[in-house]
mmCIF file of C-alpha atoms in Angstrom:
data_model
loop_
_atom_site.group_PDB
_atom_site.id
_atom_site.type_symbol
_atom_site.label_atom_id
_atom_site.label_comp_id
_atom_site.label_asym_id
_atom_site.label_seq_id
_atom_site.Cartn_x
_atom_site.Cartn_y
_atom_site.Cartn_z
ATOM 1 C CA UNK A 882 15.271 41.657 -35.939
ATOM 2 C CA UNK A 883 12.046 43.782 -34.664
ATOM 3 C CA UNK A 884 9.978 43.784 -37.777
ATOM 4 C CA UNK A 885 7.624 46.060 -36.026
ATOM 5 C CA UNK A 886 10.223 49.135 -35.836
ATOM 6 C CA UNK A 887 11.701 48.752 -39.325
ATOM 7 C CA UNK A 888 8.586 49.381 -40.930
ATOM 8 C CA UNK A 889 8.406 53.320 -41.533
ATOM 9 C CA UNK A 890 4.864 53.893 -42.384
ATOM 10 C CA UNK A 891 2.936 51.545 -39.928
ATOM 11 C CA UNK A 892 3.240 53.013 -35.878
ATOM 12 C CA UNK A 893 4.278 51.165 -33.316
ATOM 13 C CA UNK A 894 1.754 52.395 -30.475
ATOM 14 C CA UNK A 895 -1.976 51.735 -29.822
ATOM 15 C CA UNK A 896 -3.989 54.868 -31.302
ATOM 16 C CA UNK A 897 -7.911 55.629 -29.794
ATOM 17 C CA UNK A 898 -10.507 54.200 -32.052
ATOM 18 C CA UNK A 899 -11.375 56.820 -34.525
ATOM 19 C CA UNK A 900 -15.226 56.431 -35.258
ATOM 20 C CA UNK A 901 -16.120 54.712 -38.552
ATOM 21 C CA UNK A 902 -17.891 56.734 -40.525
ATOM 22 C CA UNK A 903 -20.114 55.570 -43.112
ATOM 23 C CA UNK A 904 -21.651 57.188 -46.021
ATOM 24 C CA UNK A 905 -23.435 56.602 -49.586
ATOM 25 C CA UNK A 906 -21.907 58.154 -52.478
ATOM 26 C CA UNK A 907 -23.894 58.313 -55.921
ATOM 27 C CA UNK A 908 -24.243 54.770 -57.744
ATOM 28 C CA UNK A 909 -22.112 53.594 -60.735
ATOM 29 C CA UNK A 910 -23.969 53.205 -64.028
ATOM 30 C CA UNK A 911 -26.048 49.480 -63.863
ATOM 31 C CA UNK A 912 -29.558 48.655 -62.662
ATOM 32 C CA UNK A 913 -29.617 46.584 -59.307
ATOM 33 C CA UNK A 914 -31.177 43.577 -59.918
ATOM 34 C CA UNK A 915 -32.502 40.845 -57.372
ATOM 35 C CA UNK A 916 -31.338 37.424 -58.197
ATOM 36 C CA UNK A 917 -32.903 34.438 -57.368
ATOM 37 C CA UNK A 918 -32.139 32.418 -53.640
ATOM 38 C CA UNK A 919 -30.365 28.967 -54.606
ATOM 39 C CA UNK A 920 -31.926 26.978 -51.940
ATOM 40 C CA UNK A 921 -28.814 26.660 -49.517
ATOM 41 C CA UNK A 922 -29.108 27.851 -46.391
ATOM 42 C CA UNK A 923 -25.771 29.255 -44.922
ATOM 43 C CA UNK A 924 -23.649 29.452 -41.197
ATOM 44 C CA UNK A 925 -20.961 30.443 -39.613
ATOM 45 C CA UNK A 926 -21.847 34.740 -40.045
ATOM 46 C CA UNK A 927 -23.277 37.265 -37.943
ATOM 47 C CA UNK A 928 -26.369 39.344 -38.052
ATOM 48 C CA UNK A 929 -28.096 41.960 -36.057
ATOM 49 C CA UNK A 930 -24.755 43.771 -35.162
ATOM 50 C CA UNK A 931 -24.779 47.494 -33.995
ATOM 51 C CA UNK A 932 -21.715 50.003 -33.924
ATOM 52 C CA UNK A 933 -22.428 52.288 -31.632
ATOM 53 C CA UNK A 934 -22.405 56.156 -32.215
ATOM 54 C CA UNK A 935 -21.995 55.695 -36.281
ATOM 55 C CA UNK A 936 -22.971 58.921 -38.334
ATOM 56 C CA UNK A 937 -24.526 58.348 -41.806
ATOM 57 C CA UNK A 938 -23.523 60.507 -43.966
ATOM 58 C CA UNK A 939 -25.838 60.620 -47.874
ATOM 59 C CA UNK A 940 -25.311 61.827 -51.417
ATOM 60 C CA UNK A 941 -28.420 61.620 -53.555
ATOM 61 C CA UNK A 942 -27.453 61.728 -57.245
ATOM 62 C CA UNK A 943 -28.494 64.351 -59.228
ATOM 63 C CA UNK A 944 -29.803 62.566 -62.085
ATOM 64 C CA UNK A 945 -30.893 59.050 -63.033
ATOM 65 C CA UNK A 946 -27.660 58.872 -65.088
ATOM 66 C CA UNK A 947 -25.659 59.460 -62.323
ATOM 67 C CA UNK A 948 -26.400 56.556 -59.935
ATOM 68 C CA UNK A 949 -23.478 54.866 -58.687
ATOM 69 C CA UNK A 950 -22.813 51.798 -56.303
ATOM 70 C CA UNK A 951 -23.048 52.504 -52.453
ATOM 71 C CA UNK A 952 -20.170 53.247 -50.855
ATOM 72 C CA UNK A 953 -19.221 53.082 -47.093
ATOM 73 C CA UNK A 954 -15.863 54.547 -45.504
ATOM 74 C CA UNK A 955 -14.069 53.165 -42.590
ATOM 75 C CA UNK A 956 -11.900 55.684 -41.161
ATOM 76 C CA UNK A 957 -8.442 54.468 -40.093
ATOM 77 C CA UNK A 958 -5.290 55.937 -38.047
ATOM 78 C CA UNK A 959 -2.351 57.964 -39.647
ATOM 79 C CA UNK A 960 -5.527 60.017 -42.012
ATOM 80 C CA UNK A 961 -6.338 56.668 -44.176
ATOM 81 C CA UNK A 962 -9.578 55.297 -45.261
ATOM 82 C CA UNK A 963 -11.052 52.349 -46.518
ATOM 83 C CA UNK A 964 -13.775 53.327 -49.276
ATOM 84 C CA UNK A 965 -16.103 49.936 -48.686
ATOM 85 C CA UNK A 966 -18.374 48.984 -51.876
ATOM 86 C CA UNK A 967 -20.686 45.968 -51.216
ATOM 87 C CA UNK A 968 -21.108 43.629 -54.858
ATOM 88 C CA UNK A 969 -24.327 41.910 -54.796
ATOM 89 C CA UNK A 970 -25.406 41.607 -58.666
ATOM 90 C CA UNK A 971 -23.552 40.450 -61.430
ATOM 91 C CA UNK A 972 -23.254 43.420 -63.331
ATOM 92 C CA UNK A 973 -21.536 45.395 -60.514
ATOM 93 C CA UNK A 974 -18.467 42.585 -61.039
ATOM 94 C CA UNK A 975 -17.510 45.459 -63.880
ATOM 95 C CA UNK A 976 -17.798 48.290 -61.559
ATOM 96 C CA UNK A 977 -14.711 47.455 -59.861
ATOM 97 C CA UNK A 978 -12.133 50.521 -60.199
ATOM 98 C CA UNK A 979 -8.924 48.666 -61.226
ATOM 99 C CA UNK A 980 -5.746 51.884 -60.954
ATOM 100 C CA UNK A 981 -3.797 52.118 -64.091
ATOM 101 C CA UNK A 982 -0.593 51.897 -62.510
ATOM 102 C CA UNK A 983 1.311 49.478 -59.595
ATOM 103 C CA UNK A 984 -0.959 48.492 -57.277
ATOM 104 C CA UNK A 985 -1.638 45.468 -55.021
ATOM 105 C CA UNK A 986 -4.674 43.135 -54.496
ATOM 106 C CA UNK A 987 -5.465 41.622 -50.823
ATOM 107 C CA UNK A 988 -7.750 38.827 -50.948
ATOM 108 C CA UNK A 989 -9.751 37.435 -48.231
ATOM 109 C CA UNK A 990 -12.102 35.198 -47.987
ATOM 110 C CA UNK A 991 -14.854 33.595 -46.123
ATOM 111 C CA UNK A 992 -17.225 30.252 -46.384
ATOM 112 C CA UNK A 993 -18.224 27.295 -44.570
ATOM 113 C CA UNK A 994 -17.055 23.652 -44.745
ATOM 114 C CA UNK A 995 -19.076 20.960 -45.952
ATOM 115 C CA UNK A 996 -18.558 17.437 -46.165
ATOM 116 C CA UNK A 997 -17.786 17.865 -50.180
ATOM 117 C CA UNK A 998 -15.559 20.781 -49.068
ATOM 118 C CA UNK A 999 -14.674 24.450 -48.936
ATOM 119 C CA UNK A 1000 -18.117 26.670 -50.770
ATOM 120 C CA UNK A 1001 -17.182 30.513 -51.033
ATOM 121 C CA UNK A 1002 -19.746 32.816 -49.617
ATOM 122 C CA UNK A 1003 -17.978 36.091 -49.865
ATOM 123 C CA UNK A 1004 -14.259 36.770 -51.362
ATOM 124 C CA UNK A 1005 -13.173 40.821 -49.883
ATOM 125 C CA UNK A 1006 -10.610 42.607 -51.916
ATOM 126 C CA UNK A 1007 -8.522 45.180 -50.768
ATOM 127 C CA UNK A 1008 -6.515 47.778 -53.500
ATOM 128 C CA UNK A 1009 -3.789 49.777 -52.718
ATOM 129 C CA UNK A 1010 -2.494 51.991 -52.224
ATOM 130 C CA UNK A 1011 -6.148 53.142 -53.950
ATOM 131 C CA UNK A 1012 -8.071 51.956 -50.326
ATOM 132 C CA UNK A 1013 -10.984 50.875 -51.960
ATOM 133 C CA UNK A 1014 -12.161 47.399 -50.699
ATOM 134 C CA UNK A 1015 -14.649 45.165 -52.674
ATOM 135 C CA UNK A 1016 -16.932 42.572 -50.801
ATOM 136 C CA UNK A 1017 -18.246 40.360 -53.068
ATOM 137 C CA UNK A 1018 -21.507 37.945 -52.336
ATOM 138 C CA UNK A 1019 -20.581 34.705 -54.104
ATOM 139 C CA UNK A 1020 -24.190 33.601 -54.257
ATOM 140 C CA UNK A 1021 -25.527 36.924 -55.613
ATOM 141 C CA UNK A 1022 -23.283 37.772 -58.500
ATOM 142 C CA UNK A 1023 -21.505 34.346 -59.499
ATOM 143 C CA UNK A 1024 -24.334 32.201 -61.091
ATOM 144 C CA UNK A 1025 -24.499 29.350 -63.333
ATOM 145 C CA UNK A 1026 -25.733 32.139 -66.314
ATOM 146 C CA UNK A 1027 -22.567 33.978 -66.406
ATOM 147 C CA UNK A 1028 -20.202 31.898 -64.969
ATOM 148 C CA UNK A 1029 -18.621 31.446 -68.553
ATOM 149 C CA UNK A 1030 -17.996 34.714 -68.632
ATOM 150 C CA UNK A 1031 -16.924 36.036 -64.984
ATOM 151 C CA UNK A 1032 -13.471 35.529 -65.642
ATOM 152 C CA UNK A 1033 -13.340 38.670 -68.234
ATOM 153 C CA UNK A 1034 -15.513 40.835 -65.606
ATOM 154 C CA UNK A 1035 -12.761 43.613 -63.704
ATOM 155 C CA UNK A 1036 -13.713 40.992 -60.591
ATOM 156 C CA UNK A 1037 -12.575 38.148 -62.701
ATOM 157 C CA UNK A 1038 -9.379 40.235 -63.943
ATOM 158 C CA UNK A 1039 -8.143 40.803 -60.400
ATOM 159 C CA UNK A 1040 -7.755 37.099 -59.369
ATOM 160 C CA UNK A 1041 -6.763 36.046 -62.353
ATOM 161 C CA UNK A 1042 -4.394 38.285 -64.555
ATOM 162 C CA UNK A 1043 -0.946 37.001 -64.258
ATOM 163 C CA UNK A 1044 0.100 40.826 -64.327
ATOM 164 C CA UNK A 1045 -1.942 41.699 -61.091
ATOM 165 C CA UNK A 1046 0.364 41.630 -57.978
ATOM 166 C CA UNK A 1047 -1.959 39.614 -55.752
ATOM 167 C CA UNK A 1048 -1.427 38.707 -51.831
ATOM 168 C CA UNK A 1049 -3.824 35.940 -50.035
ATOM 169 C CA UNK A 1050 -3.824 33.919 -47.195
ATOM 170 C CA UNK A 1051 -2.954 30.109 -48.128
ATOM 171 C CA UNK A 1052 -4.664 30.591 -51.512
ATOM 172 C CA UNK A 1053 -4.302 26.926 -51.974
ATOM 173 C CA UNK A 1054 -7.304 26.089 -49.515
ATOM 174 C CA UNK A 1055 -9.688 28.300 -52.319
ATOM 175 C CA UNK A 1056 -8.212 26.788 -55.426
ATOM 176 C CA UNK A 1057 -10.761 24.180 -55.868
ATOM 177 C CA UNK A 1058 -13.836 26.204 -54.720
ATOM 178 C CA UNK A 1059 -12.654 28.936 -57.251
ATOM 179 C CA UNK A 1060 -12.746 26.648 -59.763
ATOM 180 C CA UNK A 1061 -15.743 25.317 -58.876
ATOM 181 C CA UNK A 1062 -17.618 28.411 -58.273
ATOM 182 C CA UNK A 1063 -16.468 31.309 -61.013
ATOM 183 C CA UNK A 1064 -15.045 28.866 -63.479
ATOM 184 C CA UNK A 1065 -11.337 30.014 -63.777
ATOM 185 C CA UNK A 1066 -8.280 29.457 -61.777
ATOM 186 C CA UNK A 1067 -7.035 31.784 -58.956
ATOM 187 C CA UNK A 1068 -4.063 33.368 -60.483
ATOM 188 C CA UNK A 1069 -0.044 33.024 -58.649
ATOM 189 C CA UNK A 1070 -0.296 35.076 -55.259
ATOM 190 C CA UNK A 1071 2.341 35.485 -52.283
ATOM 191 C CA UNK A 1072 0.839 33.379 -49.717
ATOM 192 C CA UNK A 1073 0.936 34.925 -46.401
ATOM 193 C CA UNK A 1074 0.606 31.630 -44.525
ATOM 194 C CA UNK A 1075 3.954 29.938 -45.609
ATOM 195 C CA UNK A 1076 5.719 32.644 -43.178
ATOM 196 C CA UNK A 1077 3.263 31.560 -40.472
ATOM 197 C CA UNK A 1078 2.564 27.485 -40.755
ATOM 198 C CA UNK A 1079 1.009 27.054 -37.141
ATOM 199 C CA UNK A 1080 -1.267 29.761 -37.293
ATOM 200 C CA UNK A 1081 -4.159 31.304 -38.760
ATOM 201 C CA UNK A 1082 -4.776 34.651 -40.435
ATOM 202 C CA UNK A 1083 -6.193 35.878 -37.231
ATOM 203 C CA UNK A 1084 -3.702 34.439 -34.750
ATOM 204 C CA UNK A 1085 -1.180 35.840 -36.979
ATOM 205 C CA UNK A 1086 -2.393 39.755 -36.796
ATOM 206 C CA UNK A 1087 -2.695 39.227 -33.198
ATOM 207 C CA UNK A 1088 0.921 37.973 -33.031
ATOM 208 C CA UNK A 1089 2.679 40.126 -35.040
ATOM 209 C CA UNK A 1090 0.292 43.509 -35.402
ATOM 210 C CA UNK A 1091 0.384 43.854 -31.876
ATOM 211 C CA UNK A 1092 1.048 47.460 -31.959
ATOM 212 C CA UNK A 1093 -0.181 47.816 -35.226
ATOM 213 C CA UNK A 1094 -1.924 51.366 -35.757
ATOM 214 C CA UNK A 1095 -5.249 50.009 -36.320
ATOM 215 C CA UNK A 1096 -4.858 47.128 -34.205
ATOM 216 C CA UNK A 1097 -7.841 48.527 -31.962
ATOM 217 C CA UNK A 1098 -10.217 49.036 -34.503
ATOM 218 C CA UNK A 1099 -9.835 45.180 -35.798
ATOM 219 C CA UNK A 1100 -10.080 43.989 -32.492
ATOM 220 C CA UNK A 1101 -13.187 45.842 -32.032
ATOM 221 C CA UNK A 1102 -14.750 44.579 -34.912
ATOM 222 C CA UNK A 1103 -13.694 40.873 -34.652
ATOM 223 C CA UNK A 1104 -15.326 40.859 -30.926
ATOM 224 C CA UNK A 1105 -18.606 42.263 -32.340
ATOM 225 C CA UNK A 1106 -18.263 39.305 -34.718
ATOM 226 C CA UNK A 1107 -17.569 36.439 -31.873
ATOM 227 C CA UNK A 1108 -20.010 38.164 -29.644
ATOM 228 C CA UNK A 1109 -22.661 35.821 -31.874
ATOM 229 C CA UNK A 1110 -22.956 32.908 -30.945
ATOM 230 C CA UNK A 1111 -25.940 31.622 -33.085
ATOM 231 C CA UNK A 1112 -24.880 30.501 -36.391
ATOM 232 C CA UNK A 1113 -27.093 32.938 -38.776
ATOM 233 C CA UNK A 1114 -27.846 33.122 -42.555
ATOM 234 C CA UNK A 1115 -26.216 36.161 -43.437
ATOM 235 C CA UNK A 1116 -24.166 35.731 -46.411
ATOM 236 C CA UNK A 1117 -27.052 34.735 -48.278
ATOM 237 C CA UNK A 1118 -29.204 38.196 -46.737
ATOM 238 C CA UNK A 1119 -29.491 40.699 -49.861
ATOM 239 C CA UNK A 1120 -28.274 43.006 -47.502
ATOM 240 C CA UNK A 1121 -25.017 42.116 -45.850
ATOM 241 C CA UNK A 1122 -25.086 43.936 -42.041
ATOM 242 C CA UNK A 1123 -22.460 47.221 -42.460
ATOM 243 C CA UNK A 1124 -20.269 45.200 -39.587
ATOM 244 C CA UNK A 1125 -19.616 42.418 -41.842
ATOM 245 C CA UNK A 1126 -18.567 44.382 -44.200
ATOM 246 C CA UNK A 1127 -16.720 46.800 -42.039
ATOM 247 C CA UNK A 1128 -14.601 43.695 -40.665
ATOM 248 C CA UNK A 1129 -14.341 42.011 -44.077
ATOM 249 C CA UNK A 1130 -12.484 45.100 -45.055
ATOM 250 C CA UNK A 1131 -10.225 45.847 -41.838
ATOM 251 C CA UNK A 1132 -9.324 42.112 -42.030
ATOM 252 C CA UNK A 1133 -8.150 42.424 -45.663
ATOM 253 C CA UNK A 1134 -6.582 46.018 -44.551
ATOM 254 C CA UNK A 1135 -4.855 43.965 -41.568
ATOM 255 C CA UNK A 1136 -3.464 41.240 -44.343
ATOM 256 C CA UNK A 1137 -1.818 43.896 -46.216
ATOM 257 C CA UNK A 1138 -0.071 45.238 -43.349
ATOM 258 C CA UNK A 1139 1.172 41.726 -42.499
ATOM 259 C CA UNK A 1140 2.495 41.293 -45.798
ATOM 260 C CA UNK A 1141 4.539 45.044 -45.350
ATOM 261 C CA UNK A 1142 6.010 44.515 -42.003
ATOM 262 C CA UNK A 1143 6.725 40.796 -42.282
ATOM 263 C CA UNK A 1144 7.924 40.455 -45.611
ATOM 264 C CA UNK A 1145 9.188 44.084 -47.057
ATOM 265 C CA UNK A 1146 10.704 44.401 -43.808
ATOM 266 C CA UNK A 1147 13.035 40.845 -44.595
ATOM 267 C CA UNK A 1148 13.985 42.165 -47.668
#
Protein backbone atom coordinates (compact mmCIF):
# COMPACT_ATOMS: atom_id res chain seq x y z
CA UNK A 1 0.00 0.00 0.00
CA UNK A 2 1.60 3.62 -0.93
CA UNK A 3 0.93 5.48 2.24
CA UNK A 4 2.23 8.52 0.55
CA UNK A 5 -0.80 8.74 -2.10
CA UNK A 6 -3.62 7.83 0.30
CA UNK A 7 -3.07 10.69 2.34
CA UNK A 8 -5.37 13.59 0.87
CA UNK A 9 -4.08 16.63 2.50
CA UNK A 10 -0.20 16.11 2.47
CA UNK A 11 1.33 16.42 -1.56
CA UNK A 12 3.23 14.10 -2.99
CA UNK A 13 5.84 16.41 -4.94
CA UNK A 14 8.81 18.56 -3.78
CA UNK A 15 7.48 22.33 -3.51
CA UNK A 16 10.35 25.49 -3.68
CA UNK A 17 11.26 26.65 -0.26
CA UNK A 18 8.91 29.36 0.65
CA UNK A 19 10.96 31.95 2.79
CA UNK A 20 10.38 31.81 6.57
CA UNK A 21 9.18 34.70 7.71
CA UNK A 22 9.53 35.81 11.12
CA UNK A 23 7.83 38.38 13.12
CA UNK A 24 7.02 39.68 16.84
CA UNK A 25 3.53 40.00 17.77
CA UNK A 26 2.53 41.95 21.09
CA UNK A 27 3.47 39.99 24.45
CA UNK A 28 0.98 38.01 26.63
CA UNK A 29 0.27 39.47 30.07
CA UNK A 30 3.55 38.39 32.58
CA UNK A 31 6.81 40.21 33.31
CA UNK A 32 9.97 38.43 31.77
CA UNK A 33 12.09 37.56 34.34
CA UNK A 34 15.86 36.33 34.21
CA UNK A 35 16.43 33.25 36.19
CA UNK A 36 19.43 32.23 37.63
CA UNK A 37 22.30 29.85 35.47
CA UNK A 38 22.44 26.33 37.36
CA UNK A 39 26.03 25.77 36.84
CA UNK A 40 25.82 23.02 34.00
CA UNK A 41 27.29 23.67 31.05
CA UNK A 42 25.46 22.06 28.00
CA UNK A 43 26.37 20.23 24.22
CA UNK A 44 25.22 18.78 21.52
CA UNK A 45 23.25 22.42 19.98
CA UNK A 46 24.08 24.92 17.55
CA UNK A 47 24.78 28.58 17.68
CA UNK A 48 25.68 31.37 15.40
CA UNK A 49 23.29 30.11 12.58
CA UNK A 50 22.08 32.54 9.78
CA UNK A 51 18.99 32.05 7.35
CA UNK A 52 19.63 33.85 4.64
CA UNK A 53 17.25 36.55 3.11
CA UNK A 54 14.76 36.43 6.38
CA UNK A 55 12.42 39.59 6.69
CA UNK A 56 11.52 40.73 10.25
CA UNK A 57 8.48 41.75 10.48
CA UNK A 58 7.42 43.96 14.31
CA UNK A 59 4.31 44.83 16.27
CA UNK A 60 4.97 47.18 19.16
CA UNK A 61 2.08 47.00 21.65
CA UNK A 62 0.12 49.78 22.23
CA UNK A 63 0.09 49.84 25.84
CA UNK A 64 1.98 48.33 28.77
CA UNK A 65 -1.11 46.13 29.32
CA UNK A 66 -0.92 44.77 26.14
CA UNK A 67 2.49 43.02 26.02
CA UNK A 68 2.38 39.62 24.86
CA UNK A 69 5.04 36.75 24.33
CA UNK A 70 7.16 36.94 21.04
CA UNK A 71 6.04 35.19 18.38
CA UNK A 72 7.85 33.95 15.19
CA UNK A 73 6.06 32.35 12.00
CA UNK A 74 7.49 29.76 9.79
CA UNK A 75 5.76 29.76 6.61
CA UNK A 76 4.97 26.31 5.16
CA UNK A 77 3.58 24.81 1.69
CA UNK A 78 -0.21 24.28 0.85
CA UNK A 79 -0.82 28.25 2.79
CA UNK A 80 0.08 26.80 6.48
CA UNK A 81 2.06 28.32 9.18
CA UNK A 82 3.71 27.51 12.20
CA UNK A 83 3.14 30.46 14.83
CA UNK A 84 6.65 29.74 16.93
CA UNK A 85 6.55 31.10 20.72
CA UNK A 86 9.90 30.62 22.57
CA UNK A 87 9.14 29.76 26.76
CA UNK A 88 12.00 30.88 28.74
CA UNK A 89 10.43 31.91 32.31
CA UNK A 90 8.24 30.12 34.40
CA UNK A 91 5.35 32.17 34.26
CA UNK A 92 5.02 31.95 30.44
CA UNK A 93 4.33 27.88 31.19
CA UNK A 94 0.53 29.51 31.60
CA UNK A 95 0.65 31.38 28.44
CA UNK A 96 0.28 28.38 26.44
CA UNK A 97 -3.06 28.67 24.22
CA UNK A 98 -4.64 25.22 24.83
CA UNK A 99 -8.05 25.11 21.84
CA UNK A 100 -11.25 24.24 23.48
CA UNK A 101 -12.08 21.60 21.21
CA UNK A 102 -10.18 18.23 19.49
CA UNK A 103 -6.90 18.90 18.99
CA UNK A 104 -3.54 17.05 19.01
CA UNK A 105 -0.20 17.57 20.87
CA UNK A 106 3.31 16.66 19.05
CA UNK A 107 6.05 16.40 21.39
CA UNK A 108 9.63 16.56 20.69
CA UNK A 109 12.34 16.68 22.48
CA UNK A 110 15.96 17.34 22.83
CA UNK A 111 18.95 16.78 25.58
CA UNK A 112 22.19 15.26 26.03
CA UNK A 113 23.28 11.94 27.61
CA UNK A 114 25.14 11.69 30.65
CA UNK A 115 26.53 8.93 32.43
CA UNK A 116 23.39 9.15 35.08
CA UNK A 117 21.23 9.42 31.93
CA UNK A 118 18.88 11.28 29.63
CA UNK A 119 18.66 15.49 31.16
CA UNK A 120 15.95 17.49 29.07
CA UNK A 121 17.15 20.74 27.70
CA UNK A 122 14.24 21.74 25.59
CA UNK A 123 10.75 19.72 25.09
CA UNK A 124 8.90 21.53 21.48
CA UNK A 125 5.20 21.16 21.24
CA UNK A 126 3.32 21.29 18.28
CA UNK A 127 -0.90 21.95 18.38
CA UNK A 128 -3.09 21.27 15.77
CA UNK A 129 -4.71 21.80 13.80
CA UNK A 130 -4.18 25.42 15.86
CA UNK A 131 -0.20 25.55 14.32
CA UNK A 132 1.10 27.10 17.18
CA UNK A 133 4.38 25.41 18.39
CA UNK A 134 5.82 25.91 21.97
CA UNK A 135 9.68 25.54 22.64
CA UNK A 136 10.22 25.24 26.01
CA UNK A 137 13.87 25.84 27.84
CA UNK A 138 13.92 23.17 30.54
CA UNK A 139 16.56 25.02 32.51
CA UNK A 140 14.80 28.43 32.35
CA UNK A 141 11.26 27.74 33.38
CA UNK A 142 11.36 24.24 35.28
CA UNK A 143 13.19 24.99 38.63
CA UNK A 144 13.40 23.42 41.90
CA UNK A 145 10.87 26.58 43.24
CA UNK A 146 7.97 25.58 41.25
CA UNK A 147 8.51 22.28 40.34
CA UNK A 148 5.61 21.26 42.81
CA UNK A 149 3.49 23.06 40.98
CA UNK A 150 4.40 22.76 37.07
CA UNK A 151 2.19 20.01 36.61
CA UNK A 152 -1.10 22.38 36.99
CA UNK A 153 0.68 25.11 34.60
CA UNK A 154 -1.24 24.81 30.72
CA UNK A 155 2.59 23.32 29.96
CA UNK A 156 2.10 20.81 32.66
CA UNK A 157 -1.65 20.09 31.42
CA UNK A 158 -0.52 19.17 27.92
CA UNK A 159 1.80 16.23 28.87
CA UNK A 160 -0.07 15.15 31.39
CA UNK A 161 -3.99 15.25 31.12
CA UNK A 162 -5.21 11.86 30.31
CA UNK A 163 -7.86 13.74 28.04
CA UNK A 164 -5.11 15.41 25.79
CA UNK A 165 -4.55 13.33 22.57
CA UNK A 166 -0.76 13.36 22.69
CA UNK A 167 1.79 11.88 19.89
CA UNK A 168 5.76 11.49 20.76
CA UNK A 169 8.54 9.77 19.57
CA UNK A 170 9.43 6.64 21.93
CA UNK A 171 8.13 8.61 24.94
CA UNK A 172 9.54 5.89 27.05
CA UNK A 173 13.27 7.18 26.62
CA UNK A 174 11.83 10.74 28.53
CA UNK A 175 9.84 9.02 31.21
CA UNK A 176 12.44 9.12 33.80
CA UNK A 177 13.93 12.57 32.96
CA UNK A 178 10.26 13.90 33.13
CA UNK A 179 9.97 12.70 36.29
CA UNK A 180 12.99 13.84 37.35
CA UNK A 181 12.87 17.23 35.96
CA UNK A 182 9.01 18.72 36.22
CA UNK A 183 7.92 16.32 38.89
CA UNK A 184 4.92 14.48 37.21
CA UNK A 185 4.61 11.66 34.84
CA UNK A 186 4.38 12.02 31.00
CA UNK A 187 0.85 11.15 30.33
CA UNK A 188 -0.25 7.81 27.64
CA UNK A 189 0.91 8.99 24.02
CA UNK A 190 0.94 7.02 20.55
CA UNK A 191 4.50 6.35 20.15
CA UNK A 192 5.66 6.94 16.73
CA UNK A 193 8.72 4.69 17.07
CA UNK A 194 6.93 1.26 17.59
CA UNK A 195 5.96 1.55 13.67
CA UNK A 196 9.64 2.25 12.98
CA UNK A 197 12.00 -0.01 15.54
CA UNK A 198 15.37 0.38 13.48
CA UNK A 199 15.23 3.89 13.03
CA UNK A 200 15.26 7.20 14.42
CA UNK A 201 12.86 10.14 14.24
CA UNK A 202 15.03 11.61 11.62
CA UNK A 203 15.81 8.54 9.52
CA UNK A 204 12.21 7.96 9.65
CA UNK A 205 11.01 11.49 7.94
CA UNK A 206 13.67 10.91 5.50
CA UNK A 207 12.26 7.43 4.72
CA UNK A 208 8.87 7.89 4.57
CA UNK A 209 8.31 11.96 3.97
CA UNK A 210 10.24 11.71 1.01
CA UNK A 211 7.92 13.72 -1.01
CA UNK A 212 6.47 15.23 1.81
CA UNK A 213 5.34 18.98 1.03
CA UNK A 214 7.69 20.51 3.35
CA UNK A 215 10.24 18.00 3.03
CA UNK A 216 12.67 20.83 1.62
CA UNK A 217 12.27 23.19 4.19
CA UNK A 218 13.25 20.43 7.04
CA UNK A 219 16.04 19.39 5.15
CA UNK A 220 17.21 22.84 4.95
CA UNK A 221 17.04 23.44 8.41
CA UNK A 222 18.50 20.12 9.72
CA UNK A 223 21.76 20.83 7.40
CA UNK A 224 22.12 24.32 8.95
CA UNK A 225 22.00 22.33 12.20
CA UNK A 226 24.81 19.53 11.19
CA UNK A 227 26.74 22.20 9.44
CA UNK A 228 28.17 22.76 13.32
CA UNK A 229 30.43 20.87 14.19
CA UNK A 230 31.57 22.39 17.59
CA UNK A 231 29.50 21.25 20.37
CA UNK A 232 28.10 24.80 21.78
CA UNK A 233 26.14 25.92 24.91
CA UNK A 234 23.05 26.94 23.46
CA UNK A 235 20.23 25.53 25.28
CA UNK A 236 21.33 27.14 28.28
CA UNK A 237 21.76 30.87 26.07
CA UNK A 238 18.73 33.17 27.34
CA UNK A 239 18.24 33.59 23.88
CA UNK A 240 17.77 30.45 21.88
CA UNK A 241 19.19 31.28 18.00
CA UNK A 242 15.66 31.70 15.71
CA UNK A 243 17.16 28.40 13.72
CA UNK A 244 16.84 26.29 16.67
CA UNK A 245 13.75 27.17 17.13
CA UNK A 246 12.71 27.24 13.55
CA UNK A 247 13.90 23.42 13.31
CA UNK A 248 12.53 22.49 16.74
CA UNK A 249 9.22 23.39 15.27
CA UNK A 250 9.45 21.89 11.57
CA UNK A 251 10.73 18.71 13.30
CA UNK A 252 7.65 18.52 15.56
CA UNK A 253 5.53 19.72 12.30
CA UNK A 254 7.38 16.71 10.40
CA UNK A 255 6.27 14.18 13.47
CA UNK A 256 2.76 15.04 12.99
CA UNK A 257 2.78 14.36 9.44
CA UNK A 258 4.38 10.96 10.12
CA UNK A 259 1.79 10.11 12.45
CA UNK A 260 -1.10 11.16 9.46
CA UNK A 261 0.34 9.34 6.59
CA UNK A 262 1.67 6.31 8.45
CA UNK A 263 -0.90 5.61 10.80
CA UNK A 264 -4.42 7.37 9.63
CA UNK A 265 -3.51 6.10 6.38
CA UNK A 266 -3.53 2.09 7.98
CA UNK A 267 -6.67 2.68 9.37
Amino acid sequence: MDLLTSQEDLQTTFQPIIPIRGCMTPYRHWEEEEEEEDGYFYHGCYADIQVPSVKQRMYFPRTIADRKIPQNEVLLNDNKTLFLTLLKTPRSLDGIDIPQSDFYVTICYHGIERSSGLVLKCIQIYIHPTGQSYTVMIDHTCLLKNLKTLQFTQFGRLLKDPDIKRICWNPRYIQSAVEHQLGFSLGKCIDLSVMFPTFTLSQSIHLYLSQWQDKNQFDYLETLMHQKDVLCSCWSCPFLPLDVQRYCAVEAWAAYSLYRICFVALQ
